[in-house]
Coordinates of C-alpha atoms in Angstrom, one line a residue:
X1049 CA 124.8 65.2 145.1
X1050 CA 120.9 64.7 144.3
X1051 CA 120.2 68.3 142.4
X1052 CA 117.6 70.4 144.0
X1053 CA 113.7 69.0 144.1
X1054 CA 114.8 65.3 142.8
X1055 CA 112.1 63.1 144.6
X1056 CA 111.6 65.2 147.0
X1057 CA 108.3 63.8 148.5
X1058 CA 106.1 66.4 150.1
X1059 CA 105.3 66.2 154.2
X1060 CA 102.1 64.3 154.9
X1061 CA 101.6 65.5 158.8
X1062 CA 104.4 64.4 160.8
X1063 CA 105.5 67.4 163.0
X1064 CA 108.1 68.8 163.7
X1065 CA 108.5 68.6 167.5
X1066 CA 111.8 67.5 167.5
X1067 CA 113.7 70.3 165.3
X1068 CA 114.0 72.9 167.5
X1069 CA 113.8 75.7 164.9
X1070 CA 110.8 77.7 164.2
X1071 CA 110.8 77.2 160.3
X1072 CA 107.7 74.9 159.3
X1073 CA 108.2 71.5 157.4
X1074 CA 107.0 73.1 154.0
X1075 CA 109.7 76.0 155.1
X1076 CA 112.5 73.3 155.1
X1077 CA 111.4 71.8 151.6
X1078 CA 111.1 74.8 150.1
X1079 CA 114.6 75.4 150.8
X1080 CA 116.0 72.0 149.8
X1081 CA 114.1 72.0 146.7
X1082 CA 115.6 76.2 146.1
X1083 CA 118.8 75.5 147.6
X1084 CA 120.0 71.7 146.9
X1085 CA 121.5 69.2 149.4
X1086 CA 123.0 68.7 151.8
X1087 CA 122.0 72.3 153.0
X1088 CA 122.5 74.3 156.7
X1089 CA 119.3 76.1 157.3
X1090 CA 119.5 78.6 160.2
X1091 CA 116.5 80.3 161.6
X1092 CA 117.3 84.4 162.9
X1093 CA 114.4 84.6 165.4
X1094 CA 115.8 81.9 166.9
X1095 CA 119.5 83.4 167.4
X1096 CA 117.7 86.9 168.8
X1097 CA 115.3 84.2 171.4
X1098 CA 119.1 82.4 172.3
X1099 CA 120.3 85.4 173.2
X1100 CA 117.5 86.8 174.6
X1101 CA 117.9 83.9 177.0
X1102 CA 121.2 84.2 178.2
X1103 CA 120.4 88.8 178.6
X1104 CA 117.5 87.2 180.8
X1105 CA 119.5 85.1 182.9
X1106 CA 123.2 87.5 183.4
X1107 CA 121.2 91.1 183.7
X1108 CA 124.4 93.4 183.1
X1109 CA 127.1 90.9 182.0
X1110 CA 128.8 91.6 178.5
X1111 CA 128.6 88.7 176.0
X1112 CA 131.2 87.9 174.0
X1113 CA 130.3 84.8 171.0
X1114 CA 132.6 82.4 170.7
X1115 CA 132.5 82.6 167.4
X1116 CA 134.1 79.2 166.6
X1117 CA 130.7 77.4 167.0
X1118 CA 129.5 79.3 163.9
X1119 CA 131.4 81.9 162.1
X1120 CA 129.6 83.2 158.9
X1121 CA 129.4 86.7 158.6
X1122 CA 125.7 86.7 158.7
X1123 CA 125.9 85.8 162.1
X1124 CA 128.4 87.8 163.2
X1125 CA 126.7 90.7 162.0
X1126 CA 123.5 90.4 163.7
X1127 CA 125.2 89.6 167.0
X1128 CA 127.4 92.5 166.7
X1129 CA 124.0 94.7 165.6
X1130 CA 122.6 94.2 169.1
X1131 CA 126.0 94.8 170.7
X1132 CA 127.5 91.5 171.4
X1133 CA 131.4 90.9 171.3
X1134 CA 133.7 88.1 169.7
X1135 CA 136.1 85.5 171.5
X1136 CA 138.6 84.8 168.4
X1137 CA 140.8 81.7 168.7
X1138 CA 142.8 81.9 165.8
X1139 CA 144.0 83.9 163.2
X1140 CA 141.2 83.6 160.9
X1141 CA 138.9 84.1 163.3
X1142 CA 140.4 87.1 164.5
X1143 CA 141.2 88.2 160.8
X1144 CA 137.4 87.8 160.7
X1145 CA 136.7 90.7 163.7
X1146 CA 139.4 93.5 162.1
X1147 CA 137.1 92.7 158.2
X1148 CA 134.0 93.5 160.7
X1149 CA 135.6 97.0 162.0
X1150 CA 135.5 95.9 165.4
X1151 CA 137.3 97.4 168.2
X1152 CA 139.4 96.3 170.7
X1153 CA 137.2 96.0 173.6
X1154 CA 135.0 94.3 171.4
X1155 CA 137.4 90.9 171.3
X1156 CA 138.8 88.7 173.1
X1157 CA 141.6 86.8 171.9
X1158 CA 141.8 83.0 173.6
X1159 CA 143.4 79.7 172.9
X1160 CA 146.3 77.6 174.4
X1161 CA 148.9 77.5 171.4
X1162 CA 148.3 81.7 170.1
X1163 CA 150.9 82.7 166.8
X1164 CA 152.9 85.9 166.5
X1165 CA 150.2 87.1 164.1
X1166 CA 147.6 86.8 166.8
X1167 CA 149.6 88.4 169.4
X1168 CA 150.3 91.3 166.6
X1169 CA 146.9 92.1 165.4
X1170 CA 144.9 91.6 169.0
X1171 CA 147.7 94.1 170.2
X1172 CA 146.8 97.0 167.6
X1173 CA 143.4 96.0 168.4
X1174 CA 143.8 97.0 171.8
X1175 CA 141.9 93.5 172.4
X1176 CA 142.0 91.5 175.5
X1177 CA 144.3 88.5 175.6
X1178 CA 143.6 85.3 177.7
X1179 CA 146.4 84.0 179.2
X1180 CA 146.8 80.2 178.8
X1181 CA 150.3 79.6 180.4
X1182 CA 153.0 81.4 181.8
X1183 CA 155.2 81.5 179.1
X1184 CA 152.6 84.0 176.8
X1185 CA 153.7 86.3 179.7
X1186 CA 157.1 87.2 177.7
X1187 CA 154.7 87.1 174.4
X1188 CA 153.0 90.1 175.0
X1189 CA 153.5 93.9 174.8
X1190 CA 153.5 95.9 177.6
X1191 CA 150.6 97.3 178.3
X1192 CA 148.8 94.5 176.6
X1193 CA 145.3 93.7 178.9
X1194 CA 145.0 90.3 179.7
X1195 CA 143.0 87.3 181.5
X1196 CA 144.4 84.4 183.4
X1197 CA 142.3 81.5 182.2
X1198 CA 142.2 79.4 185.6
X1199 CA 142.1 75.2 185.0
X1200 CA 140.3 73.9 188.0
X1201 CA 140.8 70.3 187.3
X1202 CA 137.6 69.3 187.8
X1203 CA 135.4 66.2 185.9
X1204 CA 132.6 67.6 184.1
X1205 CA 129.3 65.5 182.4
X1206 CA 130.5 66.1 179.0
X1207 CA 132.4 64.0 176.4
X1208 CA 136.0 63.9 177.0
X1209 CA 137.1 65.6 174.1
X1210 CA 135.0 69.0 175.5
X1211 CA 136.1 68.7 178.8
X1212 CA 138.6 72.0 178.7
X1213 CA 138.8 72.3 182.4
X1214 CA 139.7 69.1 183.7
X1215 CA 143.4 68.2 185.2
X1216 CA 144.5 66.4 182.2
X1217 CA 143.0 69.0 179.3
X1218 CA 145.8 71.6 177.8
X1219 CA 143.5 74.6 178.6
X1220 CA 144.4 77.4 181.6
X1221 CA 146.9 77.8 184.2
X1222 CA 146.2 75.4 187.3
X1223 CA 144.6 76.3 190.3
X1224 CA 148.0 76.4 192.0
X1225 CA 149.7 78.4 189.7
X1226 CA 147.6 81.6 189.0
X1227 CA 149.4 83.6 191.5
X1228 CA 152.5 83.2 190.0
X1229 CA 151.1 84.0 186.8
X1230 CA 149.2 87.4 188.0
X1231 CA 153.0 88.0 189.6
X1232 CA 155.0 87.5 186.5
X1233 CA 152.1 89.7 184.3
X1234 CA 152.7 92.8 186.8
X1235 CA 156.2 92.6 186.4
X1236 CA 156.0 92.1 182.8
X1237 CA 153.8 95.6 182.6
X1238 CA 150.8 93.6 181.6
X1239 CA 147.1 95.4 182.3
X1240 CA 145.6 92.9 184.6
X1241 CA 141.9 92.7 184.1
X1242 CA 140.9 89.8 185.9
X1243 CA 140.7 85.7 185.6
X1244 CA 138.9 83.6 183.1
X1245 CA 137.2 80.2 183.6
X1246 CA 136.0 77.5 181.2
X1247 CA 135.4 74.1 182.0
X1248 CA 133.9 72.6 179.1
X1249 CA 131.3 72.8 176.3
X1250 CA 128.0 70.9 176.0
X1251 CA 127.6 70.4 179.5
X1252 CA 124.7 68.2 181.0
X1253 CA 124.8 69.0 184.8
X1254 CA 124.5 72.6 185.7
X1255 CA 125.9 72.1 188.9
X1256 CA 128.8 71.2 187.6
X1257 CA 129.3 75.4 186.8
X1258 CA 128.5 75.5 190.4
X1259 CA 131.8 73.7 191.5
X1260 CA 134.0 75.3 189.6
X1261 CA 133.2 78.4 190.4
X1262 CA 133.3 77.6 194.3
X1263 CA 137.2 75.6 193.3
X1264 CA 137.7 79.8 191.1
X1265 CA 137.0 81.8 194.5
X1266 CA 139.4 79.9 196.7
X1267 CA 141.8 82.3 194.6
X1268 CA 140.5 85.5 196.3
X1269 CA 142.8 85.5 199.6
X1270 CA 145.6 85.1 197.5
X1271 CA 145.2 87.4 194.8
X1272 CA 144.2 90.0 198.0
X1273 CA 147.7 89.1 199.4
X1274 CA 149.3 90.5 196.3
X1275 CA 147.3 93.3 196.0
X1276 CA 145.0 92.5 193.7
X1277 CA 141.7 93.1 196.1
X1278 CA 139.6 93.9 193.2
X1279 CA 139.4 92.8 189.9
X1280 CA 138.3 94.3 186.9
X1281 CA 136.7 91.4 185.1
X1282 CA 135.6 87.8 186.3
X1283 CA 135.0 85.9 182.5
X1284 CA 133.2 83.0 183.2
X1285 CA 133.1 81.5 180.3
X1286 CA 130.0 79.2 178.4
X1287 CA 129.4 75.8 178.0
X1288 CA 125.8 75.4 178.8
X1289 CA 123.9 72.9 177.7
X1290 CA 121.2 73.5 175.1
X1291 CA 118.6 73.0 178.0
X1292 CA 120.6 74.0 180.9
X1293 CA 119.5 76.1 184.1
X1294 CA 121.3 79.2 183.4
X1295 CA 119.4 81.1 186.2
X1296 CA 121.1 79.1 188.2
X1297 CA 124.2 79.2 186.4
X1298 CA 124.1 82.8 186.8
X1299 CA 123.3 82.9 190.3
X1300 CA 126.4 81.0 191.1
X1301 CA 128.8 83.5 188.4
X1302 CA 127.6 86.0 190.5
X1303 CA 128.4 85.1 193.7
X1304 CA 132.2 84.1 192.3
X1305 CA 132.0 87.8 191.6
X1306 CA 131.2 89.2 194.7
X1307 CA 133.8 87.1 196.2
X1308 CA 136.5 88.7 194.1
X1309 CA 134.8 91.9 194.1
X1310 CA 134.8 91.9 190.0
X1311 CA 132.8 95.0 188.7
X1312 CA 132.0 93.4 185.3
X1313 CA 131.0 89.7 185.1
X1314 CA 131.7 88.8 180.8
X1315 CA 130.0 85.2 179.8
X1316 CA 131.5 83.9 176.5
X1317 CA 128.4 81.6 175.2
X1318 CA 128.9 79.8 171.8
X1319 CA 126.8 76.4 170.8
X1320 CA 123.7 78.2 173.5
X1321 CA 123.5 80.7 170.7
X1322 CA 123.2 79.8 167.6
X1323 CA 122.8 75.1 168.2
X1324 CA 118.7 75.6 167.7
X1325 CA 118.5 78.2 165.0
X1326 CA 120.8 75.4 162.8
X1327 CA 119.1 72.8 160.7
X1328 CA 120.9 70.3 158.3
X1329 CA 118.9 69.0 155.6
X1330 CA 120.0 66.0 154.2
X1331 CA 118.4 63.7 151.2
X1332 CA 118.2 60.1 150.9
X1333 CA 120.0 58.7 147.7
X1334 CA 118.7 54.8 149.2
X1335 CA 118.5 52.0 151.8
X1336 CA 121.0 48.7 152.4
X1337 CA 121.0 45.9 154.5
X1338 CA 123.6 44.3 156.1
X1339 CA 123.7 43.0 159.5
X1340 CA 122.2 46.2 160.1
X1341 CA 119.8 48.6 158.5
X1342 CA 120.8 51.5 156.5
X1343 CA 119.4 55.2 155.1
X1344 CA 122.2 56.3 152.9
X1345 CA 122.5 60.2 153.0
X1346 CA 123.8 62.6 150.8
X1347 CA 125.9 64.2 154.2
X1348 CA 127.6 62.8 156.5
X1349 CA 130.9 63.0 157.8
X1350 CA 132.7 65.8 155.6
X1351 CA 129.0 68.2 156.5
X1352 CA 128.9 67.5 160.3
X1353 CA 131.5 66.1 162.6
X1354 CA 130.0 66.3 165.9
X1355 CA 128.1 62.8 165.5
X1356 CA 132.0 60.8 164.5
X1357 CA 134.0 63.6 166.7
X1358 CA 131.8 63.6 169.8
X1359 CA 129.2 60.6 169.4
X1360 CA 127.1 63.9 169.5
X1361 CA 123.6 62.4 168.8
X1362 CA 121.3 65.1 166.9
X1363 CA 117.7 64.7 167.1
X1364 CA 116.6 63.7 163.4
X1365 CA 112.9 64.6 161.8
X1366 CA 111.9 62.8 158.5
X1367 CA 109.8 64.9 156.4
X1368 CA 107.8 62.3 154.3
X1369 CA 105.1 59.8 155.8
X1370 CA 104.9 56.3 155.2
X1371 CA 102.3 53.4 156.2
X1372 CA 105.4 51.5 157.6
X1373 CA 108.5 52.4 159.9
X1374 CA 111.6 51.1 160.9
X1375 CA 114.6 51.3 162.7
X1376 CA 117.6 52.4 160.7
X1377 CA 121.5 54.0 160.9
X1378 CA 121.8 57.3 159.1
X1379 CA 125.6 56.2 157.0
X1380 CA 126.9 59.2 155.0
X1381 CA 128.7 58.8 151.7
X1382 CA 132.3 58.6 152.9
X1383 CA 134.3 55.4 152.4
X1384 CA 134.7 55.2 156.4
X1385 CA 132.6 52.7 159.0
X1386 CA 132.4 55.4 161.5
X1387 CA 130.4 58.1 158.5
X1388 CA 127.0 58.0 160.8
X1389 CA 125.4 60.8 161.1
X1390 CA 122.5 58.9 163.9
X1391 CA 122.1 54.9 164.7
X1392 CA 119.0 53.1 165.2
X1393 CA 116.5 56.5 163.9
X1394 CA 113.1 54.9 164.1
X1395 CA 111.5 56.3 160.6
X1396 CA 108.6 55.3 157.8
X1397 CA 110.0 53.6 155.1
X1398 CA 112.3 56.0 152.7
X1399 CA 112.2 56.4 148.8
X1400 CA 115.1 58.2 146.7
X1401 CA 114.8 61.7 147.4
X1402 CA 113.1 61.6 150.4
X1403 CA 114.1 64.8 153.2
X1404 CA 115.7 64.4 156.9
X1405 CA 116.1 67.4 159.2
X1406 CA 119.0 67.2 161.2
X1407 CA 118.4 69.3 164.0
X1408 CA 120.4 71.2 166.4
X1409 CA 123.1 71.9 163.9
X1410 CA 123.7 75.5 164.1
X1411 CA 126.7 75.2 166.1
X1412 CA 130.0 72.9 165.1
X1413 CA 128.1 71.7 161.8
X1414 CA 129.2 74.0 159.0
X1415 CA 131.9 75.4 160.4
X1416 CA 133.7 71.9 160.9
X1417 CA 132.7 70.7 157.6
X1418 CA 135.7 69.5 155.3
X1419 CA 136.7 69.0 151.5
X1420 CA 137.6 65.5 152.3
X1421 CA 137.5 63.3 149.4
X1422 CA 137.4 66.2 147.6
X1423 CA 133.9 66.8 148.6
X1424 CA 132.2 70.8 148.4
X1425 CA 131.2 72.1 151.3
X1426 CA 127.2 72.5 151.6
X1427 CA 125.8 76.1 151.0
X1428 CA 124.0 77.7 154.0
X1429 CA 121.1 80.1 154.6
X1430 CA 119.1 82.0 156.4
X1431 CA 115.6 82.9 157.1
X1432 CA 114.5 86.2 157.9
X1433 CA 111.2 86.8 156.6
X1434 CA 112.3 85.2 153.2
X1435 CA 115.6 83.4 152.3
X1436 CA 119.1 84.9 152.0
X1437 CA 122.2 82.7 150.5
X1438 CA 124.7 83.6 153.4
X1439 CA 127.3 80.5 152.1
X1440 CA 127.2 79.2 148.6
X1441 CA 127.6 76.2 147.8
X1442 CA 131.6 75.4 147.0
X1443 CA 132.6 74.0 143.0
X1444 CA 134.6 71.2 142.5
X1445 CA 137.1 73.6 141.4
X1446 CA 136.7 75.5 144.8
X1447 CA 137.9 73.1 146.5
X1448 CA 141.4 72.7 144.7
X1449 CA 141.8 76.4 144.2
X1450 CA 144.8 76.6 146.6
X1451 CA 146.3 74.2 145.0
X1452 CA 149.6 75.0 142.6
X1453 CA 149.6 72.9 139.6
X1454 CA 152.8 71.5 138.8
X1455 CA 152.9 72.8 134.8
X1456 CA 152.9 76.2 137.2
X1457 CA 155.9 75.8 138.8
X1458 CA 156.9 74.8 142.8
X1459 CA 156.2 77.0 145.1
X1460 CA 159.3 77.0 148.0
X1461 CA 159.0 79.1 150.8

């Protein structure tokens, strides 16, 4: 790890343009330099103008975070301030909502593969569940309110791996099977609030959201048929591209809505929230050449997975100047090929110590950061009119805490 303001090399006048965060470049150093590397920066005023944004766009509809794009408390508390809910998809992250004090209609409890703990806690919540199969029927209390996530089985323009609503994903109840499902919850006793629909996340072509919500209404005479001429809820889910249209995105939610006569439309946006406010900052520890060129990074891999995970490509900003520039690959520090955090980066020519931005890294950064090869996770923090330590950075001896050393005794269970 380079220690905080070794080399660093001031910026010289290259902007910014490309990190989508209001903080300015001396902002950024003088957070590298306080803070060490590698480091998550986020920027609040840009969380309030996210979800600003999406209020804009769904007039009326309740948000609920998915919180799994970036779950520090810090963020979770200034959603909550200005009355946002949480979609929780595991124990932790529900754990995470009952430490907040939130109430039950203030979660929503998803995920294909739930655990008893999950359906215990969300059910002294008084949460909502979302039903992923027919089989968490017989799982749940009765009385327990509940969604059926619908799977329309449609291609989506994302990368595979975040395509949840297509035929061959292990998210939802098929189109064909809902009925059956909404059947078995009202024998089962279950408070039926409505259906749930999410095809995917990082989605390029809003009109994908379009089509699946015309595929979602062709559910309406059926549900009708078995009573159900009303629902409570339609939960259209999130998804959105950084840049998408979500006017139009909302324009089509709503008229899924009128067409199953849903008094409250709920829109569950994650990355959309919080992608922008999220900086990595990253220093150089040097250069190689091989058949290719190389900036080697002090993050990579174990600091953000999207780039390996997704081929996510995140726009990077050098903060230095130099009379000459090249093309390079961005190659963390991990002993694996695919460690690459950005190939073929035109930038001036690097020194030791030198500062990249990574940018749009507020969502699935941090969050899916590991200890692999015994690696501490980066410290993050926040500006809001001056800087606040909202993760410190882990200790070697952090990272094998959990562990039970053997003079100690096994531990069977």
């Amino acid at each position: 790890m380079i220690t905080p303001g070794h080399g660093s090399r001031r910026h010289t006048g290259i902007g910014l343009a490309r990190v989508d965060t209001m903080l300015s470049p001396d902002q950024l150093l003088q957070a590298a330099d306080r803070f060490g590397t590698p480091l998550y920066v986020y920027d609040a005023s840009e969380i309030d103008t996210a979800l600003k944004r999406v209020r804009d766009a769904f007039p009326g509809a309740r948000i609920f975070y998915a919180m799994k794009a970036n779950s520090n408390f810090a963020v979770l508390r200034r959603l909550r301030a200005q009355g946002v809910g949480f979609e929780a998809v595991s124990p932790g992250e529900l754990a995470r909502t009952r430490f907040l004090g939130c109430a039950g209609d203030e979660v929503i409890v998803n995920g294909p593969a739930k655990s008893a703990q999950e359906y215990q806690h969300g059910a002294e919540m008084g949460a909502t569940f979302v039903i992923d199969r027919e089989e968490e029927v017989s799982l749940l209390p009765p009385g327990a309110r509940v969604l059926v996530r619908v799977n329309p089985g449609l291609p989506v323009s994302t990368h595979d791996h975040l395509a949840t609503g297509a035929a061959h994903a292990k998210f939802g109840v098929p189109l064909q099977g809902v009925v059956q499902v909404f059947s078995a919850a009202r024998e089962a006793g279950l408070q039926i609030r409505g259906l749930h629909l999410h095809i995917g996340s990082s989605i390029r072509d809003s009109a994908d959201f379009g089509v699946a919500f015309g595929q979602l209404t062709t559910l309406a005479p059926q549900l009708r048929e078995l009573g159900f001429g009303q629902l409570e809820v339609l939960d259209v889910g999130g998804g959105w591209g950084l840049r998408a249209d979500l006017p139009g995105i909302a324009a089509a939610a709503r008229e899924a809505q009128s067409a199953f006569g849903a008094r409250e439309l709920w829109v569950e946006p994650g990355r959309y929230l919080v992608a922008l406010a999220g900086v990595l900052l990253t220093r150089v520890v040097g250069t190689k050449r091989t058949a290719r060129s190389f900036v080697l990074c002090d993050a990579g891999m174990t600091e953000l997975l999207r780039p390996m995970l997704y081929d996510a490509k995140h726009p990077v900003t050098p903060l230095w100047d130099a009379p000459e520039r090249h093309v390079y690959d961005l190659a963390g520090p991990a002993c694996e090929s695919g460690d690459v955090l950005r190939r073929d980066v035109e930038l001036p020519t690097p020194s030791p110590g030198a500062l990249l931005a990574v940018g749009e890294a507020g969502a699935y950064g941090a969050v899916m950061s590991s200890s692999y090869l015994s690696r501490s996770r980066p410290a993050e923090v926040l500006w809001d009119g001056g800087w606040q330590l909202i993760r410190r950075r882990e200790r070697p001896e952090d990272v094998w805490a959990a562990e039970v050393e053997p003079e100690s005794g096994a531990v069977s269970y």
